[in-house]
Coordinates of C-alpha atoms and ligand atoms in Angstrom, one line a residue:
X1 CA -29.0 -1.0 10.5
X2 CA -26.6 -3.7 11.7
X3 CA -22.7 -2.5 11.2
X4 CA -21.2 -4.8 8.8
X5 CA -17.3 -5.4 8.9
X6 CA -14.8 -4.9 6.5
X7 CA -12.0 -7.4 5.8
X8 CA -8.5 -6.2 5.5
X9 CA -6.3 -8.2 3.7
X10 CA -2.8 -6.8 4.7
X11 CA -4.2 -5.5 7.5
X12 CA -1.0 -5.6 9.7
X13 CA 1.5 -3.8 6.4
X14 CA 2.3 -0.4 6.1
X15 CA -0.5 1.3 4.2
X16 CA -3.1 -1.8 5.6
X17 CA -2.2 -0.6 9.2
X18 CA -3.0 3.3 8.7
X19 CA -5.9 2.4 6.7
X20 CA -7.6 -0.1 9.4
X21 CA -6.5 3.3 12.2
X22 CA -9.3 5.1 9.7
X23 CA -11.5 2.6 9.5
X24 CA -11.8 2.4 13.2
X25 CA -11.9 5.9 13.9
X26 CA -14.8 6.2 11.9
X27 CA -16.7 3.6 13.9
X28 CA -16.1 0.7 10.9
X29 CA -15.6 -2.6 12.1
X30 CA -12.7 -4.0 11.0
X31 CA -11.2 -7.9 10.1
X32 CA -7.9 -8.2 9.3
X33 CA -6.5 -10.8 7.1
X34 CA -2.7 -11.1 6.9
X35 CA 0.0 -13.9 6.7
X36 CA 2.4 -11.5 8.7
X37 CA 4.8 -12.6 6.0
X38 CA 6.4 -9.1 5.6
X39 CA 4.7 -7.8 8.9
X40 CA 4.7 -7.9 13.1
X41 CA 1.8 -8.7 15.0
X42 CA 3.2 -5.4 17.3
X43 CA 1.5 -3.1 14.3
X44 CA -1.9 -4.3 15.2
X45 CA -1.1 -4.3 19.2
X46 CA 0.2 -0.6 17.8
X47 CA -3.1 0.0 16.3
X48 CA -5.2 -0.7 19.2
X49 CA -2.9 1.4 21.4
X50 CA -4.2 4.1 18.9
X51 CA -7.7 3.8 18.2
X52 CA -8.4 2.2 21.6
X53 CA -10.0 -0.4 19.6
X54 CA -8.8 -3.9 18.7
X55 CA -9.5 -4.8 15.4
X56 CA -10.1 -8.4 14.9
X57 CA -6.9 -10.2 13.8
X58 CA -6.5 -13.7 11.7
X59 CA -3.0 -14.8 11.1
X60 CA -4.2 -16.6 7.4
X61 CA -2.7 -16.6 3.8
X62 CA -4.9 -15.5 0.7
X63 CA -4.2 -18.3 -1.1
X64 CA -5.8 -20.5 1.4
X65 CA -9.5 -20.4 0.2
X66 CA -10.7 -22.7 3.0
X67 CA -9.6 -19.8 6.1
X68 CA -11.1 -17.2 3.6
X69 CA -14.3 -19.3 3.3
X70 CA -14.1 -19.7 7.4
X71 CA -13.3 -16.1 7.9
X72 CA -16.3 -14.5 5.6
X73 CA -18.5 -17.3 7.5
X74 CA -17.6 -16.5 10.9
X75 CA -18.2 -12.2 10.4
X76 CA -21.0 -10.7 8.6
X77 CA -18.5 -9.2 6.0
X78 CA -20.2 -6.7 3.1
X79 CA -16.5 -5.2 1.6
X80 CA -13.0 -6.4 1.5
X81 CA -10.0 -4.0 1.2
X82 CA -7.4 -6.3 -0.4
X83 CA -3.9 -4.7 0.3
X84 CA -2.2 -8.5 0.4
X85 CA 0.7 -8.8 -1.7
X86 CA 4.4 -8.6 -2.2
X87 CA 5.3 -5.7 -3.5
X88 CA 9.2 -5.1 -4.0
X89 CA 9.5 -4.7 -7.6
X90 CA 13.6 -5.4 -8.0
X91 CA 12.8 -8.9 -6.3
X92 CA 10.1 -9.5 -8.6
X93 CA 12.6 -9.8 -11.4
X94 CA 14.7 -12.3 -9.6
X95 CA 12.0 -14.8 -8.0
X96 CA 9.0 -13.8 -10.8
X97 CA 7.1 -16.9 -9.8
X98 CA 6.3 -16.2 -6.5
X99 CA 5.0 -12.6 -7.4
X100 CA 2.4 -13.6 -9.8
X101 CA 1.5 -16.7 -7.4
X102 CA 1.1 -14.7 -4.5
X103 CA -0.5 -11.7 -6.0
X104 CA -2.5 -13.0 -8.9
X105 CA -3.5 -16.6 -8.4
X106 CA -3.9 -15.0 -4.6
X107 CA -6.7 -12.3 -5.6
X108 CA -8.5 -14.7 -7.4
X109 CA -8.6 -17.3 -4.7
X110 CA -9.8 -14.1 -2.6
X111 CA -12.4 -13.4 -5.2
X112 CA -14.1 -16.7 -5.7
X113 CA -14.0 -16.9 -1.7
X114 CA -15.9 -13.2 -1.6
X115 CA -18.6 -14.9 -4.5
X116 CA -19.2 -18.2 -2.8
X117 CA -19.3 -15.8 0.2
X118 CA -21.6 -13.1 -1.7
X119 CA -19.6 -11.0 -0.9
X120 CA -19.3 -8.3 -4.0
X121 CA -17.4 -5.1 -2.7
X122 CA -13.9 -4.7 -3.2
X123 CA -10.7 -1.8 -2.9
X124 CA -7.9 -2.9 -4.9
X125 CA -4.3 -1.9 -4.1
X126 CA -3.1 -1.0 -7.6
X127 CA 0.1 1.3 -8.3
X128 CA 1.3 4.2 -10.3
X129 CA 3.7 1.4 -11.9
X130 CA 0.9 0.1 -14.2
X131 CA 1.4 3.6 -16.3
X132 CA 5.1 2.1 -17.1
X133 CA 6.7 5.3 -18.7
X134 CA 3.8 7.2 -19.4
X135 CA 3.5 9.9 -22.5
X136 CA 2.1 12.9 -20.3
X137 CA 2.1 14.0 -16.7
X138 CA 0.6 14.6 -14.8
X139 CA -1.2 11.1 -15.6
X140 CA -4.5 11.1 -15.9
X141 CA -6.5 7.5 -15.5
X142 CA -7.0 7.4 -19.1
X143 CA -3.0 7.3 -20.0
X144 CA -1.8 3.8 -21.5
X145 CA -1.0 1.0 -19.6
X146 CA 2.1 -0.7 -19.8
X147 CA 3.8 -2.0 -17.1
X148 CA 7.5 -2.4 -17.1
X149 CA 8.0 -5.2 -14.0
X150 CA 6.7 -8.8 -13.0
X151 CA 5.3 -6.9 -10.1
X152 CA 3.9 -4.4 -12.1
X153 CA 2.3 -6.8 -14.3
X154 CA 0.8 -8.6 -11.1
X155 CA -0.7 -5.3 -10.6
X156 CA -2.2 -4.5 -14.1
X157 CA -3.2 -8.1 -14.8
X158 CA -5.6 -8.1 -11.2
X159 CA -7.0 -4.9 -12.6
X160 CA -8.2 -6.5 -15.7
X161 CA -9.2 -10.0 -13.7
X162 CA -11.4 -7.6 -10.9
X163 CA -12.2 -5.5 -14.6
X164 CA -13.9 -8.3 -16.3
X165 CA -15.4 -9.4 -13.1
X166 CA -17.6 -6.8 -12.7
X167 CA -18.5 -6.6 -16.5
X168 CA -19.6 -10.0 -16.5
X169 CA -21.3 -9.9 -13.1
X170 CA -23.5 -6.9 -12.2
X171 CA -23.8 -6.8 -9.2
X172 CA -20.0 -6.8 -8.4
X173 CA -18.3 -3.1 -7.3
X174 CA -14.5 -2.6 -7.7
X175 CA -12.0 0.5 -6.9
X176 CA -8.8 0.3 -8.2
X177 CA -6.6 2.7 -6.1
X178 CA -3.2 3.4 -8.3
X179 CA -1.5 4.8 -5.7
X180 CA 2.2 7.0 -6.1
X181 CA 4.4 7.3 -3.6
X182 CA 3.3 6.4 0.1
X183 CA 5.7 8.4 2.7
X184 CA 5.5 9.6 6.1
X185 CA 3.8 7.5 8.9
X186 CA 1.1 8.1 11.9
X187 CA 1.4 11.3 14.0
X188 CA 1.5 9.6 16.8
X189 CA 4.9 8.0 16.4
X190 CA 4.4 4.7 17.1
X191 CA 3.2 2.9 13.8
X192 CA 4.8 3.7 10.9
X193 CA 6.7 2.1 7.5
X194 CA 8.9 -1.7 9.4
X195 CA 10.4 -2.7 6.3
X196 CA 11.8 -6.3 6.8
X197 CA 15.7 -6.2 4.9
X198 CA 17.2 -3.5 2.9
X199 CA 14.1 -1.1 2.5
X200 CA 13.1 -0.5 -1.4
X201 CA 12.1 2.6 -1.1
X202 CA 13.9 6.0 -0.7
X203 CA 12.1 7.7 2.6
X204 CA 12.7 4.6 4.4
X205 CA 16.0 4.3 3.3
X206 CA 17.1 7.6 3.9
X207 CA 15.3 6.9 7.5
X208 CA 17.6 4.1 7.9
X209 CA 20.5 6.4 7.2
X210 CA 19.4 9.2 9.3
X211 CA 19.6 6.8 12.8
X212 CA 22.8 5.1 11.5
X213 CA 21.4 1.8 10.1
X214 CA 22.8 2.6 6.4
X215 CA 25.5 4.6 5.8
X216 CA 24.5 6.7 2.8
X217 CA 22.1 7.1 0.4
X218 CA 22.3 5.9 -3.4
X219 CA 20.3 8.3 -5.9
X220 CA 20.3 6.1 -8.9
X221 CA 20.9 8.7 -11.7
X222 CA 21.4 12.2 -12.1
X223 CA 21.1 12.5 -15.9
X224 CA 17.4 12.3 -16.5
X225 CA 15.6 15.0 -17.8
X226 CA 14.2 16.6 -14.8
X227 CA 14.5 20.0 -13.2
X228 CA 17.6 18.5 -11.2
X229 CA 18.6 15.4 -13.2
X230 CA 16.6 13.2 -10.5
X231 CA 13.5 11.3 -10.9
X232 CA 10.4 12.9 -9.9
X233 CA 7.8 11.3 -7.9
X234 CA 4.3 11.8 -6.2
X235 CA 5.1 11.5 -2.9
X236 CA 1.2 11.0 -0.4
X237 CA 1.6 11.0 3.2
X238 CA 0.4 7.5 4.0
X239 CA -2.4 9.1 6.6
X240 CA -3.9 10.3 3.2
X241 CA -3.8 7.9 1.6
X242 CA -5.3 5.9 3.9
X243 CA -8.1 8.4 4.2
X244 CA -8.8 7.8 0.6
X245 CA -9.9 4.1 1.0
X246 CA -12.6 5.2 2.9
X247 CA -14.0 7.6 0.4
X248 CA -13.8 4.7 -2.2
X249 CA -15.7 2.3 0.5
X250 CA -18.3 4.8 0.0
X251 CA -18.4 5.2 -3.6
X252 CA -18.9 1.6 -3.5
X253 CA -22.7 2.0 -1.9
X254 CA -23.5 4.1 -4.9
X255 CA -22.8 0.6 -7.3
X256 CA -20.7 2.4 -10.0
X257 CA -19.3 -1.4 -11.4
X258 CA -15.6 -0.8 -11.6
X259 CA -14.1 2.5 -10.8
X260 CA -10.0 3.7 -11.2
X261 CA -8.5 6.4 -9.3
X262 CA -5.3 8.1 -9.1
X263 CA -4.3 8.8 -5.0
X264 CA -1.7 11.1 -5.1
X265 CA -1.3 14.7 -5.1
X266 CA -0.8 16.2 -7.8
X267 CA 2.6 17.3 -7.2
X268 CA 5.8 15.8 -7.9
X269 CA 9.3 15.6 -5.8
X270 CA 13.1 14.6 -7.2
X271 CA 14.5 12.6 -5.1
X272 CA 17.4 15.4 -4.5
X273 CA 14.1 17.5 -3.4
X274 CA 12.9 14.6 -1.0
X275 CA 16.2 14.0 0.9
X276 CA 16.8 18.1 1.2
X277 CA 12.8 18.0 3.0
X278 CA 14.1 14.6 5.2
X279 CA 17.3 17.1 6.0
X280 CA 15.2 19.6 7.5
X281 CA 13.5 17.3 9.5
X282 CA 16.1 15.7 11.0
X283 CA 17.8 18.6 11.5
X284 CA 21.1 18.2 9.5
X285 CA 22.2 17.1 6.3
X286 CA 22.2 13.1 5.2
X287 CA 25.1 11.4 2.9
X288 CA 24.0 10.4 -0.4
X289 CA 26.1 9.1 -3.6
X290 CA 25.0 9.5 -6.8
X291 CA 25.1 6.2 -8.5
X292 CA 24.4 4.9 -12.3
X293 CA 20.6 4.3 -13.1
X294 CA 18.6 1.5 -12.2
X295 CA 17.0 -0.1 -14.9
X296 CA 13.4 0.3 -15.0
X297 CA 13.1 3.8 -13.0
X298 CA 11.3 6.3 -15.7
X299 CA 12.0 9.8 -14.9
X300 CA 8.3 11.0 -13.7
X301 CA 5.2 10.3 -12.3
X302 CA 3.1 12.2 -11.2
X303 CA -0.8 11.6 -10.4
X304 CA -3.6 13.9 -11.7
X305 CA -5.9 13.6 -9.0
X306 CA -8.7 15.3 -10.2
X307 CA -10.7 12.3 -10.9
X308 CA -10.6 11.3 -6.9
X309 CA -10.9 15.0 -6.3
X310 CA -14.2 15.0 -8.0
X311 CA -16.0 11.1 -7.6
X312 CA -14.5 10.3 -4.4
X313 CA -14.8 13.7 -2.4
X314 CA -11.1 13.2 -1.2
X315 CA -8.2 15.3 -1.6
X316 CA -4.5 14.5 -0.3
X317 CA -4.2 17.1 2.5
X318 CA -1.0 17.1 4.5
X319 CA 2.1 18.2 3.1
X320 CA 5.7 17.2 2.0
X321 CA 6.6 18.7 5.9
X322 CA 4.1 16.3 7.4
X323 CA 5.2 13.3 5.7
X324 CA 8.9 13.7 6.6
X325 CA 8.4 15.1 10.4
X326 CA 6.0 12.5 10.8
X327 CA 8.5 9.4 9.5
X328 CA 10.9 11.1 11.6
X329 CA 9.0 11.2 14.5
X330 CA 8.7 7.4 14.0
X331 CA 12.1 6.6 12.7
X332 CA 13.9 8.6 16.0
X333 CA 11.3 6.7 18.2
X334 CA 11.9 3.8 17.1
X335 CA 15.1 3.1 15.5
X336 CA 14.9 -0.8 15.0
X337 CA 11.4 -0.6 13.6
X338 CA 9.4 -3.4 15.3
X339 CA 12.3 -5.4 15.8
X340 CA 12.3 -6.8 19.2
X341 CA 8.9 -7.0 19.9
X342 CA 6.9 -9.9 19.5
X343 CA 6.1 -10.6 15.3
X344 CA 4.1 -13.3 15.9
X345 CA 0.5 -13.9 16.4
X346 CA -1.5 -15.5 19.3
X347 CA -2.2 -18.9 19.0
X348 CA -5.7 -18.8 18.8
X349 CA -5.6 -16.2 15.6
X350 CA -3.8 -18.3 13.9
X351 CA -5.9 -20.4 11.2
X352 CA -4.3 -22.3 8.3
X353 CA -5.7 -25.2 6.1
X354 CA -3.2 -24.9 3.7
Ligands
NAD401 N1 4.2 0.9 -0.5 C1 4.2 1.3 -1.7 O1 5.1 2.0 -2.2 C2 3.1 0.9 -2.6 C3 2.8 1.6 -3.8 C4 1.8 1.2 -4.7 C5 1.0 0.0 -4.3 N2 1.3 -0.7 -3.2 C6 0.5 -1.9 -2.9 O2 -0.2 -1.6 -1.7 C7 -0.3 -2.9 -0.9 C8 0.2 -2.6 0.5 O3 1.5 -2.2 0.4 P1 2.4 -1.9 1.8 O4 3.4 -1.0 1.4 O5 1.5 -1.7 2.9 O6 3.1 -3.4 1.9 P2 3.4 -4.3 3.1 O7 4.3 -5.4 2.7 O8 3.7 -3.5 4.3 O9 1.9 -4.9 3.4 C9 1.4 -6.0 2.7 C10 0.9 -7.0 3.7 O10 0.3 -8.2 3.0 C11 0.7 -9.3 3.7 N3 0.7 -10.4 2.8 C12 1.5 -10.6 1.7 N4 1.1 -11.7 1.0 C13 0.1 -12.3 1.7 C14 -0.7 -13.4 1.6 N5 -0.5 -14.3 0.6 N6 -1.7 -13.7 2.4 C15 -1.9 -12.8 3.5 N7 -1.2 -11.7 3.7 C16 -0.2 -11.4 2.8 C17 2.1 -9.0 4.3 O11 2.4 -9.8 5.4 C18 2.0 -7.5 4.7 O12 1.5 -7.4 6.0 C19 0.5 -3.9 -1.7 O13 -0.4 -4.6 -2.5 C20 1.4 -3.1 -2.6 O14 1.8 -3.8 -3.7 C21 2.3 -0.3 -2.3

């Protein structure tokens, strides 16, 4: 049987990058689809270091049906992958436009492409936000729905788009990965979280503090009701995470319709817990201030992944340790992320008809 490709949308991101690192180490080949907008063209030069393989790259915005169109024509694609989107959810409140442009009217652009395309297979990137404060955790896929930000509405809203998609049209196969927390980066050290700006997360933050590039750490809150007054998250090292699109590629072939899963591990972290784990990593302790709250932080979620335990046959396998020695291994290695290298793309990958 002929190997058919996979297109990665956000191929060259964080979580896209480690995912396409899977793909090719198990012998999937691999199309990546990214704008670079919030991304270097030195992650998929890094990924090809890794694998030894080099995945091939289109420079190309999601929005621009036209290079979709072109790209489906040119490979014989049979799934997509769709990590594509912005994703910080404090900008999302100040420039709300551009989210729900970028990441709603940009997966259905994607989607029409795959159908004109017949092209029917597709992993979602969905979040943990879309269960908004939720009434029991761990949170199983059946909790409410109720997202609390513009970008977690982007993320609910595609659910119910891909959602009605596949109910309407049979032959159509979705998995909606709500993912928690992704930390840590590859064990090799040299591919790992670049965040472009201040970093909107805590383990890259805290990274940033630990080889001087911040000077402390703000915990936003002490006074939640939590084992240590922190908020408690569901922290996944990113390598299983990746891992976990795989398994959900192969659910796929089985034609379930739409499927939702959980990826995380079952286990939640305060954020006092996280930095005293980055600590022993690094090897000493990092400044942190205890600020107010921010507004929109609820104080716990954490997955119950038995769901993607069961259907998908994966489970999150490396620990808390792995996650933190591994983004420290990266962080120490490489200080300035990707800065410095080259960001952009060759010419030749570069297609736009916008
Ligand atoms: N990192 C997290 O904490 C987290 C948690 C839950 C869900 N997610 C979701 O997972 C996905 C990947 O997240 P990440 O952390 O790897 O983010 P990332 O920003 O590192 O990767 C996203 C990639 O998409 C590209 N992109 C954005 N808009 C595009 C467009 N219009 N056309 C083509 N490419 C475009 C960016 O250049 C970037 O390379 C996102 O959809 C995000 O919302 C992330």
């Amino acid at each position: 049987m002929v190997q058919k490709a996979v297109l990665v949308t956000g191929g060259a991101g964080y979580i896209g990058s480690h995912t396409v690192i899977e793909l090719l180490n198990a012998g999937r080949e691999v199309v990546i689809y990214d704008n670079l907008d919030n991304s270097s063209y030195e992650a998929v030069r890094r990924i090809e270091k890794i694998t030894g393989k080099a995945p091939i790259f289109y420079k190309a915005d999601i929005l621009d049906k036209k290079a979709l169109l072109e790209v489906f024509g040119r490979h014989a694609i049979d799934s997509v992958i769709h990590f594509a989107g912005l994703k910080a959810v404090g900008e999302s409140t100040q420039i709300p436009l551009d989210y729900y442009y970028n990441n709603i009217t940009g997966t259905i652009i994607l989607l029409q492409a795959m159908k004109e395309s017949n092209v029917k297979n597709i992993v979602f990137s969905s979040s943990a936000t879309v269960y908004g404060e939720p009434p029991v955790i761990p949170i199983p896929e059946t909790s409410p729905t109720d997202a609390k930000s513009p970008y977690g509405r982007t993320k609910l809203f595609v659910e119910h788009i891909i959602r009605d998609l596949c109910t309407a049209e049979k032959d159509w196969n979705a998995g909606l990965l709500r993912y928690f927390n992704p930390a840590g980066a590859h064990p090799s050290g040299i591919l790992g979280e670049n965040p472009t700006g201040i970093p909107n997360n805590l383990m890259p933050f805290l990274a940033q503090v630990a080889v001087g590039k911040r000077e402390f750490l703000s915990v936003f809150g002490d006074d939640y009701p939590t084992r240590d007054g922190t908020c408690i998250r569901d922290y996944i090292h990113v390598v299983d995470l990746a891992k976990g699109h795989l398994a959900a590629l192969k659910k796929l072939e089985e034609n379930p319709g739409c499927v939702e899963y959980n990826l995380g591990t079952g286990v939640g972290s305060t954020v006092l817990e996280m930095i005293h784990a980055f600590d022993k990593a690094v090897g000493r302790e990092l400044p942190y201030k205890i600020v107010a709250r921010r507004a929109g932080d609820v104080p716990n979620l954490t997955a119950d992944p038995t769901l993607a335990n069961k259907e998908l046959g994966w489970k999150a396998e490396l620990s808390l340790d792995d996650a933190c020695n591994s983004l420290w291994n990266w962080q120490s290695n490489n200080p300035q992320g990707l800065e410095g290298f080259p960001a952009d793309a060759p010419k030749e990958a570069v297609i736009n008809y916008l």
